[in-house]
mmCIF file of C-alpha atoms in Angstrom:
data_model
loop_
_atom_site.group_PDB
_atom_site.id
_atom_site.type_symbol
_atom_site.label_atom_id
_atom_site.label_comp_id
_atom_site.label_asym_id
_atom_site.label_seq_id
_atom_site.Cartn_x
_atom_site.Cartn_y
_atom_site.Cartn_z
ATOM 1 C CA UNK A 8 -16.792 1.741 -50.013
ATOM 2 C CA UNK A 9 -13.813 0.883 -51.869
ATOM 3 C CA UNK A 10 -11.091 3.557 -50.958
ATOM 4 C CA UNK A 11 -9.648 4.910 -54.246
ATOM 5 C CA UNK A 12 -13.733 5.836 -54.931
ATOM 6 C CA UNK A 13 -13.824 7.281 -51.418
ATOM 7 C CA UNK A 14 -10.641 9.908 -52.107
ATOM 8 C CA UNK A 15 -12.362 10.673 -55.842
ATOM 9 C CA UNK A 16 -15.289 11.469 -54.191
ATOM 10 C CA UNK A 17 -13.581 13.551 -51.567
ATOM 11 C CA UNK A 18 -11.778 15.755 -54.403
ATOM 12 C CA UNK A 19 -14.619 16.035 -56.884
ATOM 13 C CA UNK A 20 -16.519 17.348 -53.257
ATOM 14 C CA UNK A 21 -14.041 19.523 -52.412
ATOM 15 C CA UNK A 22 -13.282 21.175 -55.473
ATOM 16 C CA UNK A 23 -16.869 21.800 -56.140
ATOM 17 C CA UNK A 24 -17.590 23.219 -52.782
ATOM 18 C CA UNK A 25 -14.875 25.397 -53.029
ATOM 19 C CA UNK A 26 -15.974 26.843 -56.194
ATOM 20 C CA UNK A 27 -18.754 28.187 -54.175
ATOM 21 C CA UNK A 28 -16.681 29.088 -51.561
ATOM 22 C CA UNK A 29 -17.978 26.272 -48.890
ATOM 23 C CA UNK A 30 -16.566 25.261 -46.342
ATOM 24 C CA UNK A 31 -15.689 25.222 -42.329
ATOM 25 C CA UNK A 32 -13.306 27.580 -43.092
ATOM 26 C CA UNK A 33 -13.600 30.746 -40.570
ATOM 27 C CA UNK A 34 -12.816 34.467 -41.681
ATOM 28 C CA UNK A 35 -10.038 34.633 -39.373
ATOM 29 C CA UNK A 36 -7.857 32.103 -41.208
ATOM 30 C CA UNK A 37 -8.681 33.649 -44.219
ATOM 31 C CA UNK A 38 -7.268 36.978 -43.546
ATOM 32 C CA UNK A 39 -3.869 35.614 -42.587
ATOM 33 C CA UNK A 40 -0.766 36.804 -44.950
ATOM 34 C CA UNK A 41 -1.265 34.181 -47.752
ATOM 35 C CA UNK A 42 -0.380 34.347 -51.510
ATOM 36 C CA UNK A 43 -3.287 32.077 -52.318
ATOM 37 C CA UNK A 44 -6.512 32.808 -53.029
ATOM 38 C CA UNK A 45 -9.603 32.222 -51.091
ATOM 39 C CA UNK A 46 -10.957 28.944 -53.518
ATOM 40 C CA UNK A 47 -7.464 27.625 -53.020
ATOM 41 C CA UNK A 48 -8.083 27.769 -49.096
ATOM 42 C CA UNK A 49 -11.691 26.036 -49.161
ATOM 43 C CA UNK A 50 -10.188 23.229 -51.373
ATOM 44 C CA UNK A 51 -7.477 22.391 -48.252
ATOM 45 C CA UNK A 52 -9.949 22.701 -45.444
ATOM 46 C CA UNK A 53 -12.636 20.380 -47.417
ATOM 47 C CA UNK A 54 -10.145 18.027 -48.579
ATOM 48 C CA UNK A 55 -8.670 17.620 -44.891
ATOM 49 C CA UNK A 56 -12.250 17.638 -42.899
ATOM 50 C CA UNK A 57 -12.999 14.005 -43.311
ATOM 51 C CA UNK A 58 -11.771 11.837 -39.404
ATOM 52 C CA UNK A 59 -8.852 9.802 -41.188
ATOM 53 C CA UNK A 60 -6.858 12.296 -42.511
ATOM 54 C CA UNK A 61 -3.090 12.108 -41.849
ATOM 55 C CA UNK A 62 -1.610 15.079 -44.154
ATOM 56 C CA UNK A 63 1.501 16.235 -45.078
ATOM 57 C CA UNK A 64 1.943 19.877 -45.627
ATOM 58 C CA UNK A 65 5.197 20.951 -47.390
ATOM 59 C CA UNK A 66 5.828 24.608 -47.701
ATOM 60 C CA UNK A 67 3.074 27.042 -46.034
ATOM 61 C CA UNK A 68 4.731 30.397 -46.353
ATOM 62 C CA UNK A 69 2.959 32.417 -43.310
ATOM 63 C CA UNK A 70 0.898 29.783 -42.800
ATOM 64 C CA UNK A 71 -2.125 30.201 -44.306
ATOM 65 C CA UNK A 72 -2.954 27.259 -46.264
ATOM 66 C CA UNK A 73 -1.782 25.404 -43.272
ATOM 67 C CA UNK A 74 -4.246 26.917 -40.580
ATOM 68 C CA UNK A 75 -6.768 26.418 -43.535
ATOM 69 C CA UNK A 76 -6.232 22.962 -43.272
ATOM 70 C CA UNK A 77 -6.549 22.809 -39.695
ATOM 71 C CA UNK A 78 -9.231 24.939 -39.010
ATOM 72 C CA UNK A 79 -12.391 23.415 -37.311
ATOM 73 C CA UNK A 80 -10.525 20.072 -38.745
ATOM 74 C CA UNK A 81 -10.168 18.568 -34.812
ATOM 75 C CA UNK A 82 -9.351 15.105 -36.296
ATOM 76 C CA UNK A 83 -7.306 15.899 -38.736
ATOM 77 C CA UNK A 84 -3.455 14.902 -38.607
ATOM 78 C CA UNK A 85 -0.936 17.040 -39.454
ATOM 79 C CA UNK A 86 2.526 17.366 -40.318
ATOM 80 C CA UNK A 87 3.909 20.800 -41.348
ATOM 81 C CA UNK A 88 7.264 21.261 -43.336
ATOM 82 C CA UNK A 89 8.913 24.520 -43.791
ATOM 83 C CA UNK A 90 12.542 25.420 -43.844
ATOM 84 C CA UNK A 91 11.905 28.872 -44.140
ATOM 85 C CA UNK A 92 13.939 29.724 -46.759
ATOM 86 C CA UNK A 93 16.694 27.464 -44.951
ATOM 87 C CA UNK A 94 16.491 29.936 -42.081
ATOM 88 C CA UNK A 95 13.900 28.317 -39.690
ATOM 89 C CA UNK A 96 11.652 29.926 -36.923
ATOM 90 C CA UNK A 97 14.189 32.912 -36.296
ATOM 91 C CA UNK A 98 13.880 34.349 -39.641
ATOM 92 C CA UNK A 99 11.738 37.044 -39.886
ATOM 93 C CA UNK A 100 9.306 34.664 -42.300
ATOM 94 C CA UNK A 101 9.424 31.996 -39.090
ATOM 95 C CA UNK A 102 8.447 34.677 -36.518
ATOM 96 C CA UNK A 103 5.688 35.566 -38.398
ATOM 97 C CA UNK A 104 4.383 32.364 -38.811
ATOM 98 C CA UNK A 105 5.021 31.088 -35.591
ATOM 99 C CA UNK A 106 3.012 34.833 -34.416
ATOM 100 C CA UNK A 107 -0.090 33.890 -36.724
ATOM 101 C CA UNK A 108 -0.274 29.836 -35.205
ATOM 102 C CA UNK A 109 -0.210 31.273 -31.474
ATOM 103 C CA UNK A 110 -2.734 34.178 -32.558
ATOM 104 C CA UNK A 111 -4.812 31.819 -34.151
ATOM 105 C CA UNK A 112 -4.906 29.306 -31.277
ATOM 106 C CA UNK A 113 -3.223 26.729 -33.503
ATOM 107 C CA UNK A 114 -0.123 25.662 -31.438
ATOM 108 C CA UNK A 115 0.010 21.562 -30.613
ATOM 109 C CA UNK A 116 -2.183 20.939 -33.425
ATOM 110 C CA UNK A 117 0.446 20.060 -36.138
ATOM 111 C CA UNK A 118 3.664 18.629 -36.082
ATOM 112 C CA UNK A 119 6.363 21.388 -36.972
ATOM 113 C CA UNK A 120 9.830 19.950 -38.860
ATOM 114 C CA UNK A 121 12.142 22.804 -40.178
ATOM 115 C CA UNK A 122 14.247 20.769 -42.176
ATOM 116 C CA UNK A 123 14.474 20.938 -45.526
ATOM 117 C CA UNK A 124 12.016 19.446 -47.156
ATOM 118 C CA UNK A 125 15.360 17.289 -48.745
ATOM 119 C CA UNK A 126 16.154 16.315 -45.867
ATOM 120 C CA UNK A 127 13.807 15.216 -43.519
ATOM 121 C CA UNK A 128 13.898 12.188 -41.276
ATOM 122 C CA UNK A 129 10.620 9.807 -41.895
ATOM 123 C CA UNK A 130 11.669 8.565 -38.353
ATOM 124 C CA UNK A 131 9.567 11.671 -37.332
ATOM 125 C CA UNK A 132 6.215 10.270 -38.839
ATOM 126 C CA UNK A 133 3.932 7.819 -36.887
ATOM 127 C CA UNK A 134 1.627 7.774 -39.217
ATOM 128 C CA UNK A 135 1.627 7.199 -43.070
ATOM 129 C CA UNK A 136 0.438 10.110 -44.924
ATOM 130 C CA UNK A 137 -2.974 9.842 -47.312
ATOM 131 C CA UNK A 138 -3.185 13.661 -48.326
ATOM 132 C CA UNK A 139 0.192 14.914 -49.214
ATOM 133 C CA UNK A 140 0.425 18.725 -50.072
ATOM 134 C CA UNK A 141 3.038 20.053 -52.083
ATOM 135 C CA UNK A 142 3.584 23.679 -51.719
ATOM 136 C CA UNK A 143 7.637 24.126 -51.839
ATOM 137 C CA UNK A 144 9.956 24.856 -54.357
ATOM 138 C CA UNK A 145 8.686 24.224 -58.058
ATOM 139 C CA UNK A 146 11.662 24.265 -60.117
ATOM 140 C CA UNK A 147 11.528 20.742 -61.958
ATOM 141 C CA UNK A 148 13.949 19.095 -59.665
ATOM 142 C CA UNK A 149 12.718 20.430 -56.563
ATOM 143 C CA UNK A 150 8.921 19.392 -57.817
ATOM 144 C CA UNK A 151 10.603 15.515 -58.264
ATOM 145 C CA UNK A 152 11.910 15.158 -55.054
ATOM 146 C CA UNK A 153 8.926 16.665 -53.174
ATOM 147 C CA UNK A 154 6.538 14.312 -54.616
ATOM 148 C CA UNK A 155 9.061 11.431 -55.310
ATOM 149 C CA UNK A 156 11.014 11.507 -51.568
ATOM 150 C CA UNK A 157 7.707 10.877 -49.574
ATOM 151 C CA UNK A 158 7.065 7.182 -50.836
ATOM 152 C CA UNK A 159 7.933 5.254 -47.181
ATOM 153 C CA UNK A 160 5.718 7.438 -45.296
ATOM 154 C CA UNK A 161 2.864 7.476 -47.677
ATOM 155 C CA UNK A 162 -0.326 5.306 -47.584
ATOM 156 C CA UNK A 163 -1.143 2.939 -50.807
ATOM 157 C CA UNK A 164 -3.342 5.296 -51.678
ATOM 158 C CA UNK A 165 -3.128 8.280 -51.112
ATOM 159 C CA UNK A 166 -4.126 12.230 -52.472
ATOM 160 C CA UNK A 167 -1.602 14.594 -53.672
ATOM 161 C CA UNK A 168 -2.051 18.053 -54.519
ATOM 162 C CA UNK A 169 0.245 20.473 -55.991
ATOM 163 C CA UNK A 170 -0.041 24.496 -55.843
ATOM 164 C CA UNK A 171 1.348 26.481 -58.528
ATOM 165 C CA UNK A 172 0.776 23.937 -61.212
ATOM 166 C CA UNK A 173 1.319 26.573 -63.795
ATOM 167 C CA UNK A 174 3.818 28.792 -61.599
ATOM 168 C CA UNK A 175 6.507 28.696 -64.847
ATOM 169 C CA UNK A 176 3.880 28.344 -68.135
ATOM 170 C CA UNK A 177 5.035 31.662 -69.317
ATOM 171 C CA UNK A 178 8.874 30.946 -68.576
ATOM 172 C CA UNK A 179 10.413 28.956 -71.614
ATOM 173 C CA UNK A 180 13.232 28.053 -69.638
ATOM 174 C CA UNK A 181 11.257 26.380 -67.112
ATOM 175 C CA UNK A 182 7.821 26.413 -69.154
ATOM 176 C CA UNK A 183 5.960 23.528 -67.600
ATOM 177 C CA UNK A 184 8.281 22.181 -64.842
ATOM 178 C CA UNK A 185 5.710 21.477 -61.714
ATOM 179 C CA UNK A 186 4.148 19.398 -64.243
ATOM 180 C CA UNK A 187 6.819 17.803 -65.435
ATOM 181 C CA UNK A 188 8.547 17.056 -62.388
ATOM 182 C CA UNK A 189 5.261 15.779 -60.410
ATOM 183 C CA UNK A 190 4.775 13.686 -63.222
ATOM 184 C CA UNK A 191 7.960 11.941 -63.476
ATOM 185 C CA UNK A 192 8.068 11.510 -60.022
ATOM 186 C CA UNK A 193 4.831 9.196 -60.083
ATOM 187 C CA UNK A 194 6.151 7.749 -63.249
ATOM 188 C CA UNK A 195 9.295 6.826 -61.486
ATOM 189 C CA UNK A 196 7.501 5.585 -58.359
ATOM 190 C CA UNK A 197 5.229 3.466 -60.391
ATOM 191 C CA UNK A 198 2.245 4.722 -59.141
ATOM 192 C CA UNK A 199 -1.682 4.151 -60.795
ATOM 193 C CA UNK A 200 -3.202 7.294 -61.761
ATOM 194 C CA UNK A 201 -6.689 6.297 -60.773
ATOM 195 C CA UNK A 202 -8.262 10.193 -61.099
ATOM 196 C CA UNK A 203 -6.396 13.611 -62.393
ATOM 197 C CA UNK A 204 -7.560 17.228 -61.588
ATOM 198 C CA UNK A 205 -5.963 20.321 -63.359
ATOM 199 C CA UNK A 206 -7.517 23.485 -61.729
ATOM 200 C CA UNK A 207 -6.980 26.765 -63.554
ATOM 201 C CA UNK A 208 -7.919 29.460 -60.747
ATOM 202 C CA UNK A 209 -5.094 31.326 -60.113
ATOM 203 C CA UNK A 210 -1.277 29.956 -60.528
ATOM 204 C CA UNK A 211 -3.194 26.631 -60.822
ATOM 205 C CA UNK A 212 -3.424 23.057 -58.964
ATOM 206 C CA UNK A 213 -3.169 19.567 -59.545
ATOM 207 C CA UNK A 214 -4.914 17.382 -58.049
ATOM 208 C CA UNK A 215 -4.100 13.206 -58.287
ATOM 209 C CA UNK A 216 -5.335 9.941 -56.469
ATOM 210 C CA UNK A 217 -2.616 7.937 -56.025
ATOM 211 C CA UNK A 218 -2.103 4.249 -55.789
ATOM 212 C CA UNK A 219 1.107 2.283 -55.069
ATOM 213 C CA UNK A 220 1.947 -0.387 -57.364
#
C-alpha cells in the first residue's frame, strides 16, 4: 500500500477509535498527572501501535502522553524531549516524571534528551522520525521551530501532531499562533499537505501527513 494512504488511514483509525475511547491503553497510564484528557491519550497510543513507528515526543509534562504512547506499544521507537522548564531531571517537574517512568515500568523504553528542544543534537537519532509529536512551547515562534527544526531527522513522510492547537484562540495578542506557526513552518519547509485534521476536544489538535518535497 502506498505509504502516504497507509499514515491517512492510521489517523482517520486513530482518531475514530479514540472517540470511543479504544485502545491498548491501560488504566494505570491513564491516571498519571496529565493535563490532557483521556481521548487525547487514546489518539497517541493508537497512532504509535503500528511495528514501524519511530516517534518523536517533544514536551510530555509528567509524562503522561508519553507513557500513553508507549504503553503495550513493544515496537514502538521512541525519543522523548523535555527540558523541564530548562531545569532537567532535578527539578521537582523531572523527579516526578522520572518517579512515574520507574513506577510504571517504563525505564529503557525511550530515549530521554533534556535539552532544549532548540537545541538538540540530531547526532542523537539513529533513526528518522515518521510520527513527530509536538507538545512544547506554543507561542508562534516556539511552534515554528518545533515543527520547522526537525527536517534532517524526519522521514519523507511522515505524521505530525500538535496539542493545544487552540491553546491562544481567546488571546488577541497571540490569537491563533500554534496554527500559525505550524503552518509556516511546513510552508517554509516545502512540505505536501497530503491530509489535515483539526480536532476540537479540549485545547484542540492538529493532525497533518506530511510529505517532503
Amino acid at each position: 500500500m502506498d505509504i502516504v494512504k497507509e499514515y491517512i488511514g492510521r489517523v482517520e483509525k486513530a482518531v475514530k477509535d479514540s472517540d470511543h475511547l479504544k485502545s491498548k491503553l491501560s488504566s494505570r497510564v491513564q491516571q498519571v498527572g496529565t493535563m490532557h484528557e483521556k481521548p487525547y491519550l487514546h489518539l497517541v497510543n493508537n497512532l504509535c501501535s503500528y511495528p514501524d513507528v519511530r516517534h518523536l515526543h517533544v514536551g510530555f509534562w509528567k509524562g503522561g502522553s508519553l507513557f500513553a504512547a508507549l504503553d503495550s506499544n513493544p515496537n514502538v521507537v521512541v525519543y522523548a524531549n523535555d527540558s523541564f522548564f530548562g531545569k532537567g531531571l532535578d527539578s521537582s517537574l523531572g523527579q516526578e516524571f522520572a518517579k512515574n517512568s520507574s513506577d510504571l515500568g517504563f525505564d529503557g523504553k525511550y530515549k530521554l534528551i533534556t535539552d532544549s528542544f532548540r537545541e538538540v543534537s540530531f547526532d542523537l537519532f539513529e533513526h528518522k522520525i515518521n510520527f513527530l509529536l509536538y507538545d512544547a512551547a506554543h507561542d508562534e515562534d516556539s511552534q515554528y521551530q518545533g515543527v520547522y527544526r526537525w527536517d534532517p531527522i524526519l522521514d519523507d513522510v511522515f505524521i505530525l501532531l500538535v496539542d493545544d492547537w487552540n491553546h491562544y484562540n481567546n488571546n488577541p495578542h497571540n490569537k491563533d499562533a500554534p496554527k500559525i506557526g505550524t503552518m509556516r513552518a511546513i510552508e517554509d519547509r516545502g512540505y505536501k499537505v497530503h491530509k489535515k485534521w483539526e480536532l476540537n476536544r479540549h485545547v484542540g489538535q492538529g493532525i497533518f501527513v506530511l510529505e517532503k518535497s
